[in-house]
JSON list of C-alpha atoms in Angstrom, two decimals:
[
{"chain": "A", "resi": 1, "resn": "MET", "atom": "CA", "xyz": [-6.16, 41.78, -0.68]},
{"chain": "A", "resi": 2, "resn": "ASN", "atom": "CA", "xyz": [-9.99, 41.71, -0.51]},
{"chain": "A", "resi": 3, "resn": "ILE", "atom": "CA", "xyz": [-10.91, 39.47, -3.26]},
{"chain": "A", "resi": 4, "resn": "ALA", "atom": "CA", "xyz": [-14.64, 39.49, -2.66]},
{"chain": "A", "resi": 5, "resn": "SER", "atom": "CA", "xyz": [-15.15, 41.85, -5.52]},
{"chain": "A", "resi": 6, "resn": "LEU", "atom": "CA", "xyz": [-14.29, 40.21, -8.83]},
{"chain": "A", "resi": 7, "resn": "LYS", "atom": "CA", "xyz": [-14.76, 43.41, -10.81]},
{"chain": "A", "resi": 8, "resn": "THR", "atom": "CA", "xyz": [-12.06, 45.03, -8.75]},
{"chain": "A", "resi": 9, "resn": "LEU", "atom": "CA", "xyz": [-9.69, 41.96, -9.14]},
{"chain": "A", "resi": 10, "resn": "LEU", "atom": "CA", "xyz": [-10.40, 42.02, -12.83]},
{"chain": "A", "resi": 11, "resn": "ASN", "atom": "CA", "xyz": [-9.68, 45.88, -13.12]},
{"chain": "A", "resi": 12, "resn": "ARG", "atom": "CA", "xyz": [-6.44, 45.51, -11.12]},
{"chain": "A", "resi": 13, "resn": "THR", "atom": "CA", "xyz": [-5.08, 42.73, -13.53]},
{"chain": "A", "resi": 14, "resn": "ALA", "atom": "CA", "xyz": [-6.81, 44.21, -16.79]},
{"chain": "A", "resi": 15, "resn": "THR", "atom": "CA", "xyz": [-3.41, 45.09, -18.43]},
{"chain": "A", "resi": 16, "resn": "PHE", "atom": "CA", "xyz": [-1.41, 42.34, -16.95]},
{"chain": "A", "resi": 17, "resn": "SER", "atom": "CA", "xyz": [0.21, 39.53, -18.92]},
{"chain": "A", "resi": 18, "resn": "LEU", "atom": "CA", "xyz": [-0.66, 35.79, -17.78]},
{"chain": "A", "resi": 19, "resn": "GLU", "atom": "CA", "xyz": [2.82, 35.68, -16.01]},
{"chain": "A", "resi": 20, "resn": "GLU", "atom": "CA", "xyz": [2.05, 39.05, -14.30]},
{"chain": "A", "resi": 21, "resn": "THR", "atom": "CA", "xyz": [-1.26, 38.05, -13.11]},
{"chain": "A", "resi": 22, "resn": "LEU", "atom": "CA", "xyz": [0.10, 34.75, -11.50]},
{"chain": "A", "resi": 23, "resn": "ALA", "atom": "CA", "xyz": [2.71, 36.58, -9.86]},
{"chain": "A", "resi": 24, "resn": "PHE", "atom": "CA", "xyz": [0.35, 39.23, -8.60]},
{"chain": "A", "resi": 25, "resn": "LEU", "atom": "CA", "xyz": [-2.02, 36.66, -7.16]},
{"chain": "A", "resi": 26, "resn": "ALA", "atom": "CA", "xyz": [0.91, 34.63, -5.43]},
{"chain": "A", "resi": 27, "resn": "SER", "atom": "CA", "xyz": [1.89, 38.03, -3.69]},
{"chain": "A", "resi": 28, "resn": "GLU", "atom": "CA", "xyz": [-1.28, 39.24, -2.79]},
{"chain": "A", "resi": 29, "resn": "CYS", "atom": "CA", "xyz": [-2.79, 36.12, -1.48]},
{"chain": "A", "resi": 30, "resn": "GLU", "atom": "CA", "xyz": [0.39, 34.69, 0.14]},
{"chain": "A", "resi": 31, "resn": "ASP", "atom": "CA", "xyz": [0.25, 30.89, 0.56]},
{"chain": "A", "resi": 32, "resn": "LYS", "atom": "CA", "xyz": [-3.24, 30.65, -0.45]},
{"chain": "A", "resi": 33, "resn": "VAL", "atom": "CA", "xyz": [-3.09, 30.29, -4.08]},
{"chain": "A", "resi": 34, "resn": "VAL", "atom": "CA", "xyz": [-3.33, 26.83, -5.44]},
{"chain": "A", "resi": 35, "resn": "PHE", "atom": "CA", "xyz": [-3.22, 25.16, -9.05]},
{"chain": "A", "resi": 36, "resn": "SER", "atom": "CA", "xyz": [-4.93, 22.00, -9.96]},
{"chain": "A", "resi": 37, "resn": "THR", "atom": "CA", "xyz": [-3.08, 19.81, -12.62]},
{"chain": "A", "resi": 38, "resn": "SER", "atom": "CA", "xyz": [-4.17, 16.72, -14.40]},
{"chain": "A", "resi": 39, "resn": "PHE", "atom": "CA", "xyz": [-1.17, 16.99, -16.55]},
{"chain": "A", "resi": 40, "resn": "GLY", "atom": "CA", "xyz": [-3.17, 17.66, -19.71]},
{"chain": "A", "resi": 41, "resn": "GLN", "atom": "CA", "xyz": [-1.57, 20.18, -22.23]},
{"chain": "A", "resi": 42, "resn": "GLU", "atom": "CA", "xyz": [-3.15, 23.13, -20.75]},
{"chain": "A", "resi": 43, "resn": "ASP", "atom": "CA", "xyz": [-2.22, 22.32, -17.14]},
{"chain": "A", "resi": 44, "resn": "GLN", "atom": "CA", "xyz": [1.48, 21.78, -18.53]},
{"chain": "A", "resi": 45, "resn": "VAL", "atom": "CA", "xyz": [1.53, 25.29, -19.83]},
{"chain": "A", "resi": 46, "resn": "ILE", "atom": "CA", "xyz": [0.45, 26.75, -16.50]},
{"chain": "A", "resi": 47, "resn": "THR", "atom": "CA", "xyz": [2.92, 24.48, -14.63]},
{"chain": "A", "resi": 48, "resn": "ALA", "atom": "CA", "xyz": [5.64, 25.55, -16.74]},
{"chain": "A", "resi": 49, "resn": "ILE", "atom": "CA", "xyz": [4.93, 29.19, -16.21]},
{"chain": "A", "resi": 50, "resn": "ILE", "atom": "CA", "xyz": [4.70, 28.81, -12.56]},
{"chain": "A", "resi": 51, "resn": "ALA", "atom": "CA", "xyz": [8.02, 26.94, -12.27]},
{"chain": "A", "resi": 52, "resn": "LYS", "atom": "CA", "xyz": [9.99, 29.31, -14.42]},
{"chain": "A", "resi": 53, "resn": "GLN", "atom": "CA", "xyz": [9.02, 32.23, -12.23]},
{"chain": "A", "resi": 54, "resn": "ASN", "atom": "CA", "xyz": [9.41, 30.08, -9.14]},
{"chain": "A", "resi": 55, "resn": "LEU", "atom": "CA", "xyz": [6.25, 31.31, -7.87]},
{"chain": "A", "resi": 56, "resn": "PRO", "atom": "CA", "xyz": [4.88, 30.31, -4.27]},
{"chain": "A", "resi": 57, "resn": "ILE", "atom": "CA", "xyz": [1.82, 28.54, -5.90]},
{"chain": "A", "resi": 58, "resn": "THR", "atom": "CA", "xyz": [0.93, 25.16, -4.63]},
{"chain": "A", "resi": 59, "resn": "ILE", "atom": "CA", "xyz": [0.61, 22.66, -7.51]},
{"chain": "A", "resi": 60, "resn": "PHE", "atom": "CA", "xyz": [-1.61, 19.65, -6.68]},
{"chain": "A", "resi": 61, "resn": "THR", "atom": "CA", "xyz": [-3.04, 16.73, -8.56]},
{"chain": "A", "resi": 62, "resn": "LEU", "atom": "CA", "xyz": [-5.84, 14.20, -7.72]},
{"chain": "A", "resi": 63, "resn": "ASP", "atom": "CA", "xyz": [-4.74, 10.46, -8.22]},
{"chain": "A", "resi": 64, "resn": "THR", "atom": "CA", "xyz": [-7.97, 8.86, -8.65]},
{"chain": "A", "resi": 65, "resn": "GLY", "atom": "CA", "xyz": [-6.21, 5.21, -8.60]},
{"chain": "A", "resi": 66, "resn": "ARG", "atom": "CA", "xyz": [-7.58, 4.73, -12.18]},
{"chain": "A", "resi": 67, "resn": "LEU", "atom": "CA", "xyz": [-5.07, 6.84, -14.29]},
{"chain": "A", "resi": 68, "resn": "PHE", "atom": "CA", "xyz": [-2.95, 5.80, -17.31]},
{"chain": "A", "resi": 69, "resn": "GLN", "atom": "CA", "xyz": [0.61, 4.88, -16.78]},
{"chain": "A", "resi": 70, "resn": "GLU", "atom": "CA", "xyz": [1.33, 7.56, -19.33]},
{"chain": "A", "resi": 71, "resn": "THR", "atom": "CA", "xyz": [0.01, 10.18, -16.97]},
{"chain": "A", "resi": 72, "resn": "TYR", "atom": "CA", "xyz": [2.24, 8.95, -14.14]},
{"chain": "A", "resi": 73, "resn": "ASP", "atom": "CA", "xyz": [5.07, 9.16, -16.72]},
{"chain": "A", "resi": 74, "resn": "VAL", "atom": "CA", "xyz": [4.58, 12.86, -17.38]},
{"chain": "A", "resi": 75, "resn": "PHE", "atom": "CA", "xyz": [3.90, 13.59, -13.77]},
{"chain": "A", "resi": 76, "resn": "HIS", "atom": "CA", "xyz": [7.52, 12.19, -13.04]},
{"chain": "A", "resi": 77, "resn": "LYS", "atom": "CA", "xyz": [9.17, 14.05, -16.07]},
{"chain": "A", "resi": 78, "resn": "THR", "atom": "CA", "xyz": [7.35, 17.37, -15.05]},
{"chain": "A", "resi": 79, "resn": "MET", "atom": "CA", "xyz": [8.75, 17.06, -11.33]},
{"chain": "A", "resi": 80, "resn": "THR", "atom": "CA", "xyz": [12.21, 16.08, -12.59]},
{"chain": "A", "resi": 81, "resn": "LYS", "atom": "CA", "xyz": [12.43, 18.77, -15.29]},
{"chain": "A", "resi": 82, "resn": "TYR", "atom": "CA", "xyz": [11.27, 21.68, -13.20]},
{"chain": "A", "resi": 83, "resn": "LYS", "atom": "CA", "xyz": [12.40, 20.44, -9.77]},
{"chain": "A", "resi": 84, "resn": "ILE", "atom": "CA", "xyz": [9.13, 21.24, -8.25]},
{"chain": "A", "resi": 85, "resn": "ASP", "atom": "CA", "xyz": [6.89, 19.48, -5.63]},
{"chain": "A", "resi": 86, "resn": "ILE", "atom": "CA", "xyz": [3.46, 18.41, -6.85]},
{"chain": "A", "resi": 87, "resn": "LYS", "atom": "CA", "xyz": [1.23, 17.55, -3.87]},
{"chain": "A", "resi": 88, "resn": "THR", "atom": "CA", "xyz": [-0.89, 14.43, -4.45]},
{"chain": "A", "resi": 89, "resn": "TYR", "atom": "CA", "xyz": [-4.49, 14.04, -3.13]},
{"chain": "A", "resi": 90, "resn": "PHE", "atom": "CA", "xyz": [-6.06, 10.42, -3.05]},
{"chain": "A", "resi": 91, "resn": "PRO", "atom": "CA", "xyz": [-9.82, 9.50, -2.49]},
{"chain": "A", "resi": 92, "resn": "GLU", "atom": "CA", "xyz": [-10.60, 8.03, 0.91]},
{"chain": "A", "resi": 93, "resn": "ALA", "atom": "CA", "xyz": [-9.75, 4.36, 0.87]},
{"chain": "A", "resi": 94, "resn": "THR", "atom": "CA", "xyz": [-12.94, 3.45, 2.93]},
{"chain": "A", "resi": 95, "resn": "ALA", "atom": "CA", "xyz": [-15.21, 5.16, 0.35]},
{"chain": "A", "resi": 96, "resn": "VAL", "atom": "CA", "xyz": [-13.44, 3.39, -2.56]},
{"chain": "A", "resi": 97, "resn": "GLU", "atom": "CA", "xyz": [-13.65, 0.10, -0.74]},
{"chain": "A", "resi": 98, "resn": "GLU", "atom": "CA", "xyz": [-17.39, 0.51, -0.20]},
{"chain": "A", "resi": 99, "resn": "LEU", "atom": "CA", "xyz": [-18.32, 1.47, -3.77]},
{"chain": "A", "resi": 100, "resn": "LEU", "atom": "CA", "xyz": [-16.50, -1.50, -5.16]},
{"chain": "A", "resi": 101, "resn": "ASN", "atom": "CA", "xyz": [-17.81, -3.96, -2.66]},
{"chain": "A", "resi": 102, "resn": "GLU", "atom": "CA", "xyz": [-21.27, -2.78, -3.28]},
{"chain": "A", "resi": 103, "resn": "LYS", "atom": "CA", "xyz": [-21.19, -2.19, -6.98]},
{"chain": "A", "resi": 104, "resn": "GLY", "atom": "CA", "xyz": [-18.03, -3.62, -8.49]},
{"chain": "A", "resi": 105, "resn": "PRO", "atom": "CA", "xyz": [-15.15, -1.94, -10.24]},
{"chain": "A", "resi": 106, "resn": "ASN", "atom": "CA", "xyz": [-17.16, -0.92, -13.42]},
{"chain": "A", "resi": 107, "resn": "SER", "atom": "CA", "xyz": [-20.47, 0.46, -11.95]},
{"chain": "A", "resi": 108, "resn": "PHE", "atom": "CA", "xyz": [-19.58, 3.89, -13.81]},
{"chain": "A", "resi": 109, "resn": "TYR", "atom": "CA", "xyz": [-20.73, 2.34, -17.08]},
{"chain": "A", "resi": 110, "resn": "GLU", "atom": "CA", "xyz": [-24.12, 1.28, -15.87]},
{"chain": "A", "resi": 111, "resn": "SER", "atom": "CA", "xyz": [-25.61, 4.81, -15.37]},
{"chain": "A", "resi": 112, "resn": "VAL", "atom": "CA", "xyz": [-24.88, 8.45, -15.16]},
{"chain": "A", "resi": 113, "resn": "GLU", "atom": "CA", "xyz": [-25.67, 8.30, -11.53]},
{"chain": "A", "resi": 114, "resn": "ASN", "atom": "CA", "xyz": [-23.21, 5.63, -10.88]},
{"chain": "A", "resi": 115, "resn": "ARG", "atom": "CA", "xyz": [-20.55, 7.54, -12.90]},
{"chain": "A", "resi": 116, "resn": "LYS", "atom": "CA", "xyz": [-21.07, 10.69, -11.00]},
{"chain": "A", "resi": 117, "resn": "GLU", "atom": "CA", "xyz": [-20.90, 8.77, -7.71]},
{"chain": "A", "resi": 118, "resn": "CYS", "atom": "CA", "xyz": [-17.49, 7.36, -8.75]},
{"chain": "A", "resi": 119, "resn": "CYS", "atom": "CA", "xyz": [-16.24, 10.91, -9.79]},
{"chain": "A", "resi": 120, "resn": "PHE", "atom": "CA", "xyz": [-17.36, 12.26, -6.54]},
{"chain": "A", "resi": 121, "resn": "ILE", "atom": "CA", "xyz": [-15.46, 9.77, -4.48]},
{"chain": "A", "resi": 122, "resn": "ARG", "atom": "CA", "xyz": [-12.26, 9.70, -6.61]},
{"chain": "A", "resi": 123, "resn": "LYS", "atom": "CA", "xyz": [-12.31, 13.41, -7.75]},
{"chain": "A", "resi": 124, "resn": "VAL", "atom": "CA", "xyz": [-14.66, 15.79, -6.05]},
{"chain": "A", "resi": 125, "resn": "ALA", "atom": "CA", "xyz": [-14.21, 14.88, -2.49]},
{"chain": "A", "resi": 126, "resn": "PRO", "atom": "CA", "xyz": [-10.38, 14.99, -2.64]},
{"chain": "A", "resi": 127, "resn": "LEU", "atom": "CA", "xyz": [-10.49, 18.38, -4.41]},
{"chain": "A", "resi": 128, "resn": "THR", "atom": "CA", "xyz": [-12.85, 19.66, -1.70]},
{"chain": "A", "resi": 129, "resn": "LYS", "atom": "CA", "xyz": [-9.99, 18.50, 0.70]},
{"chain": "A", "resi": 130, "resn": "ALA", "atom": "CA", "xyz": [-7.29, 20.42, -1.49]},
{"chain": "A", "resi": 131, "resn": "LEU", "atom": "CA", "xyz": [-9.06, 23.71, -1.97]},
{"chain": "A", "resi": 132, "resn": "LYS", "atom": "CA", "xyz": [-10.17, 24.23, 1.64]},
{"chain": "A", "resi": 133, "resn": "GLY", "atom": "CA", "xyz": [-8.70, 27.26, 3.41]},
{"chain": "A", "resi": 134, "resn": "ASN", "atom": "CA", "xyz": [-7.43, 28.70, 0.04]},
{"chain": "A", "resi": 135, "resn": "SER", "atom": "CA", "xyz": [-8.42, 31.89, -1.59]},
{"chain": "A", "resi": 136, "resn": "VAL", "atom": "CA", "xyz": [-7.55, 31.41, -5.54]},
{"chain": "A", "resi": 137, "resn": "TRP", "atom": "CA", "xyz": [-7.85, 28.23, -7.64]},
{"chain": "A", "resi": 138, "resn": "ILE", "atom": "CA", "xyz": [-6.00, 28.35, -10.91]},
{"chain": "A", "resi": 139, "resn": "THR", "atom": "CA", "xyz": [-7.57, 25.88, -13.51]},
{"chain": "A", "resi": 140, "resn": "GLY", "atom": "CA", "xyz": [-6.41, 24.95, -17.15]},
{"chain": "A", "resi": 141, "resn": "LEU", "atom": "CA", "xyz": [-10.07, 25.46, -18.45]},
{"chain": "A", "resi": 142, "resn": "ARG", "atom": "CA", "xyz": [-10.37, 26.65, -22.13]},
{"chain": "A", "resi": 143, "resn": "ALA", "atom": "CA", "xyz": [-13.76, 28.08, -23.43]},
{"chain": "A", "resi": 144, "resn": "GLU", "atom": "CA", "xyz": [-13.56, 25.92, -26.84]},
{"chain": "A", "resi": 145, "resn": "GLN", "atom": "CA", "xyz": [-13.08, 22.63, -24.63]},
{"chain": "A", "resi": 146, "resn": "SER", "atom": "CA", "xyz": [-16.84, 22.18, -24.55]},
{"chain": "A", "resi": 147, "resn": "GLU", "atom": "CA", "xyz": [-19.98, 24.06, -24.81]},
{"chain": "A", "resi": 148, "resn": "ASN", "atom": "CA", "xyz": [-20.38, 24.09, -21.01]},
{"chain": "A", "resi": 149, "resn": "ARG", "atom": "CA", "xyz": [-17.32, 26.14, -20.83]},
{"chain": "A", "resi": 150, "resn": "ASN", "atom": "CA", "xyz": [-18.25, 28.76, -23.17]},
{"chain": "A", "resi": 151, "resn": "ASP", "atom": "CA", "xyz": [-19.83, 31.16, -20.49]},
{"chain": "A", "resi": 152, "resn": "LEU", "atom": "CA", "xyz": [-16.99, 30.99, -18.21]},
{"chain": "A", "resi": 153, "resn": "ASP", "atom": "CA", "xyz": [-15.08, 34.10, -16.96]},
{"chain": "A", "resi": 154, "resn": "LEU", "atom": "CA", "xyz": [-11.38, 34.70, -16.57]},
{"chain": "A", "resi": 155, "resn": "PHE", "atom": "CA", "xyz": [-12.10, 35.32, -12.75]},
{"chain": "A", "resi": 156, "resn": "GLU", "atom": "CA", "xyz": [-15.28, 33.75, -11.17]},
{"chain": "A", "resi": 157, "resn": "TYR", "atom": "CA", "xyz": [-16.57, 32.93, -7.89]},
{"chain": "A", "resi": 158, "resn": "ASP", "atom": "CA", "xyz": [-17.01, 29.27, -7.52]},
{"chain": "A", "resi": 159, "resn": "SER", "atom": "CA", "xyz": [-19.79, 28.82, -4.79]},
{"chain": "A", "resi": 160, "resn": "LYS", "atom": "CA", "xyz": [-19.65, 25.20, -4.64]},
{"chain": "A", "resi": 161, "resn": "PHE", "atom": "CA", "xyz": [-15.94, 25.40, -3.23]},
{"chain": "A", "resi": 162, "resn": "ASP", "atom": "CA", "xyz": [-16.17, 28.70, -1.92]},
{"chain": "A", "resi": 163, "resn": "ILE", "atom": "CA", "xyz": [-13.39, 29.99, -3.83]},
{"chain": "A", "resi": 164, "resn": "ILE", "atom": "CA", "xyz": [-12.07, 32.47, -6.44]},
{"chain": "A", "resi": 165, "resn": "LYS", "atom": "CA", "xyz": [-11.36, 30.45, -9.71]},
{"chain": "A", "resi": 166, "resn": "PHE", "atom": "CA", "xyz": [-8.77, 31.88, -12.17]},
{"chain": "A", "resi": 167, "resn": "ASN", "atom": "CA", "xyz": [-8.94, 30.53, -15.85]},
{"chain": "A", "resi": 168, "resn": "PRO", "atom": "CA", "xyz": [-5.83, 31.85, -17.30]},
{"chain": "A", "resi": 169, "resn": "LEU", "atom": "CA", "xyz": [-6.02, 30.12, -20.66]},
{"chain": "A", "resi": 170, "resn": "LEU", "atom": "CA", "xyz": [-9.62, 30.77, -21.16]},
{"chain": "A", "resi": 171, "resn": "LYS", "atom": "CA", "xyz": [-9.35, 32.29, -24.41]},
{"chain": "A", "resi": 172, "resn": "TRP", "atom": "CA", "xyz": [-6.38, 30.33, -25.74]},
{"chain": "A", "resi": 173, "resn": "THR", "atom": "CA", "xyz": [-6.77, 28.12, -28.73]},
{"chain": "A", "resi": 174, "resn": "LEU", "atom": "CA", "xyz": [-5.62, 24.75, -28.75]},
{"chain": "A", "resi": 175, "resn": "LYS", "atom": "CA", "xyz": [-2.97, 25.63, -31.34]},
{"chain": "A", "resi": 176, "resn": "GLU", "atom": "CA", "xyz": [-1.62, 28.28, -29.13]},
{"chain": "A", "resi": 177, "resn": "VAL", "atom": "CA", "xyz": [-1.44, 25.76, -26.27]},
{"chain": "A", "resi": 178, "resn": "GLU", "atom": "CA", "xyz": [0.41, 23.17, -28.50]},
{"chain": "A", "resi": 179, "resn": "ASP", "atom": "CA", "xyz": [2.81, 26.10, -29.73]},
{"chain": "A", "resi": 180, "resn": "TYR", "atom": "CA", "xyz": [3.67, 27.14, -26.44]},
{"chain": "A", "resi": 181, "resn": "LEU", "atom": "CA", "xyz": [4.45, 23.50, -25.46]},
{"chain": "A", "resi": 182, "resn": "GLU", "atom": "CA", "xyz": [6.61, 22.93, -28.45]},
{"chain": "A", "resi": 183, "resn": "ALA", "atom": "CA", "xyz": [8.45, 26.18, -28.19]},
{"chain": "A", "resi": 184, "resn": "ASN", "atom": "CA", "xyz": [9.37, 25.66, -24.52]},
{"chain": "A", "resi": 185, "resn": "ASN", "atom": "CA", "xyz": [9.90, 21.96, -24.61]},
{"chain": "A", "resi": 186, "resn": "VAL", "atom": "CA", "xyz": [7.57, 21.26, -22.00]},
{"chain": "A", "resi": 187, "resn": "PRO", "atom": "CA", "xyz": [6.59, 17.46, -21.01]},
{"chain": "A", "resi": 188, "resn": "GLN", "atom": "CA", "xyz": [3.52, 16.15, -22.49]},
{"chain": "A", "resi": 189, "resn": "ASN", "atom": "CA", "xyz": [1.31, 13.06, -22.15]},
{"chain": "A", "resi": 190, "resn": "THR", "atom": "CA", "xyz": [2.35, 10.54, -25.03]},
{"chain": "A", "resi": 191, "resn": "LEU", "atom": "CA", "xyz": [-1.40, 9.84, -25.42]},
{"chain": "A", "resi": 192, "resn": "HIS", "atom": "CA", "xyz": [-1.80, 13.21, -26.94]},
{"chain": "A", "resi": 193, "resn": "LYS", "atom": "CA", "xyz": [-0.20, 11.85, -30.18]},
{"chain": "A", "resi": 194, "resn": "LYS", "atom": "CA", "xyz": [-2.39, 8.87, -30.21]},
{"chain": "A", "resi": 195, "resn": "GLY", "atom": "CA", "xyz": [-5.59, 10.98, -30.41]},
{"chain": "A", "resi": 196, "resn": "PHE", "atom": "CA", "xyz": [-6.33, 11.30, -26.76]},
{"chain": "A", "resi": 197, "resn": "PHE", "atom": "CA", "xyz": [-7.17, 15.20, -26.26]},
{"chain": "A", "resi": 198, "resn": "SER", "atom": "CA", "xyz": [-9.05, 15.37, -22.90]},
{"chain": "A", "resi": 199, "resn": "ILE", "atom": "CA", "xyz": [-7.46, 12.53, -20.67]},
{"chain": "A", "resi": 200, "resn": "GLY", "atom": "CA", "xyz": [-8.86, 11.30, -17.36]},
{"chain": "A", "resi": 201, "resn": "CYS", "atom": "CA", "xyz": [-9.27, 7.95, -15.78]},
{"chain": "A", "resi": 202, "resn": "ALA", "atom": "CA", "xyz": [-8.20, 5.10, -18.10]},
{"chain": "A", "resi": 203, "resn": "PRO", "atom": "CA", "xyz": [-11.46, 3.37, -18.00]},
{"chain": "A", "resi": 204, "resn": "CYS", "atom": "CA", "xyz": [-13.30, 6.41, -19.02]},
{"chain": "A", "resi": 205, "resn": "THR", "atom": "CA", "xyz": [-11.05, 7.78, -21.66]},
{"chain": "A", "resi": 206, "resn": "ARG", "atom": "CA", "xyz": [-10.78, 6.79, -25.39]},
{"chain": "A", "resi": 207, "resn": "ALA", "atom": "CA", "xyz": [-9.06, 8.42, -28.41]},
{"chain": "A", "resi": 208, "resn": "ILE", "atom": "CA", "xyz": [-11.20, 10.53, -30.76]},
{"chain": "A", "resi": 209, "resn": "ALA", "atom": "CA", "xyz": [-11.54, 10.68, -34.55]},
{"chain": "A", "resi": 210, "resn": "ASP", "atom": "CA", "xyz": [-10.61, 13.57, -36.53]},
{"chain": "A", "resi": 211, "resn": "ASP", "atom": "CA", "xyz": [-14.27, 14.82, -36.97]},
{"chain": "A", "resi": 212, "resn": "GLU", "atom": "CA", "xyz": [-15.22, 14.64, -33.14]},
{"chain": "A", "resi": 213, "resn": "ASP", "atom": "CA", "xyz": [-15.36, 17.19, -30.41]},
{"chain": "A", "resi": 214, "resn": "ILE", "atom": "CA", "xyz": [-12.30, 17.34, -28.34]},
{"chain": "A", "resi": 215, "resn": "ARG", "atom": "CA", "xyz": [-14.11, 16.27, -25.23]},
{"chain": "A", "resi": 216, "resn": "ALA", "atom": "CA", "xyz": [-15.90, 13.25, -27.12]},
{"chain": "A", "resi": 217, "resn": "GLY", "atom": "CA", "xyz": [-13.38, 10.71, -25.83]},
{"chain": "A", "resi": 218, "resn": "ARG", "atom": "CA", "xyz": [-14.55, 11.32, -22.08]},
{"chain": "A", "resi": 219, "resn": "TRP", "atom": "CA", "xyz": [-17.36, 9.31, -20.85]},
{"chain": "A", "resi": 220, "resn": "TRP", "atom": "CA", "xyz": [-18.15, 8.37, -24.46]},
{"chain": "A", "resi": 221, "resn": "TRP", "atom": "CA", "xyz": [-20.96, 5.99, -23.57]},
{"chain": "A", "resi": 222, "resn": "GLU", "atom": "CA", "xyz": [-23.04, 8.88, -22.13]},
{"chain": "A", "resi": 223, "resn": "SER", "atom": "CA", "xyz": [-25.18, 11.35, -23.90]},
{"chain": "A", "resi": 224, "resn": "SER", "atom": "CA", "xyz": [-25.15, 14.00, -20.88]},
{"chain": "A", "resi": 225, "resn": "HIS", "atom": "CA", "xyz": [-23.20, 17.11, -20.69]},
{"chain": "A", "resi": 226, "resn": "LYS", "atom": "CA", "xyz": [-20.35, 14.98, -19.48]},
{"chain": "A", "resi": 227, "resn": "GLU", "atom": "CA", "xyz": [-18.65, 16.84, -16.52]},
{"chain": "A", "resi": 228, "resn": "CYS", "atom": "CA", "xyz": [-17.39, 15.16, -13.56]},
{"chain": "A", "resi": 229, "resn": "GLY", "atom": "CA", "xyz": [-18.52, 17.78, -11.04]},
{"chain": "A", "resi": 230, "resn": "LEU", "atom": "CA", "xyz": [-15.21, 19.68, -10.58]},
{"chain": "A", "resi": 231, "resn": "HIS", "atom": "CA", "xyz": [-16.15, 22.67, -12.84]},
{"chain": "A", "resi": 232, "resn": "GLN", "atom": "CA", "xyz": [-19.98, 22.87, -12.83]},
{"chain": "A", "resi": 233, "resn": "LYS", "atom": "CA", "xyz": [-21.55, 26.05, -11.57]}
]
C-alpha cells in the first residue's frame, strides 16, 4: 500500500472500526507496523485489542532506567495475561554514563534544557532506533490529554521520525478508556488509583489533585508545554 497520501488512507479506513483499522494496517504494511507502549491506560486498551486479534504488530516499550516498579509490574502482568512479546529498547549506556558523570543524576530538575537532554538520551534516541525502517507508528495519544494534542489528526505524517502516525484513541474520553479497561479486565498500573494519571519516569512524575490537569503531574516543576520530544510536530 502506498501510504504517502494521508487522505487516501483516511478514506480507505473511514468506515472501519478501531479493530478493523488495526487489522487493515497490519495486513497492508506487513511487518512494518509498530506500537509504542508505556503501559498507561490508553496503551493498555490498544495492547488488549492487538493481542485479542493476534495481529502481527510489533509492540515495544522504552525502558529509560528510571521507571516505577509499578510500571514493571503491569509490564509483566500484560505479557503474562496476553502471552505476547514486548520488545524493549534501552538508552545507550555510554550516553547515560556521560550525562551522569558530567551533570549528576538529577540534572533534569535544574533547567528545561537539561530535562530535554535527559529525555532525548533516555527516550527520543531509543525511539528513533525502534521506529527506523517501519511504515506506521501506533500511539495511545488522546486529544484531551493536553492542549498540545488538540490539533492532532487520526493519521498524520511525523516528519521528525519519517513515519505515518496512527492515533486510534484520539477522540476517546478518559471515561471511555476506563470503561474499556474495566469491562475487559485489562491489567492496569496500580498508581492510577493513587492519583497518577500520566506516568513516566519516577523522578519526573507525581500524583495530581482533583482540580489539576491530567498532565500536571509530569515535570511539575516546569511552566513549559511539558512534552518530552516524542510527540512534537
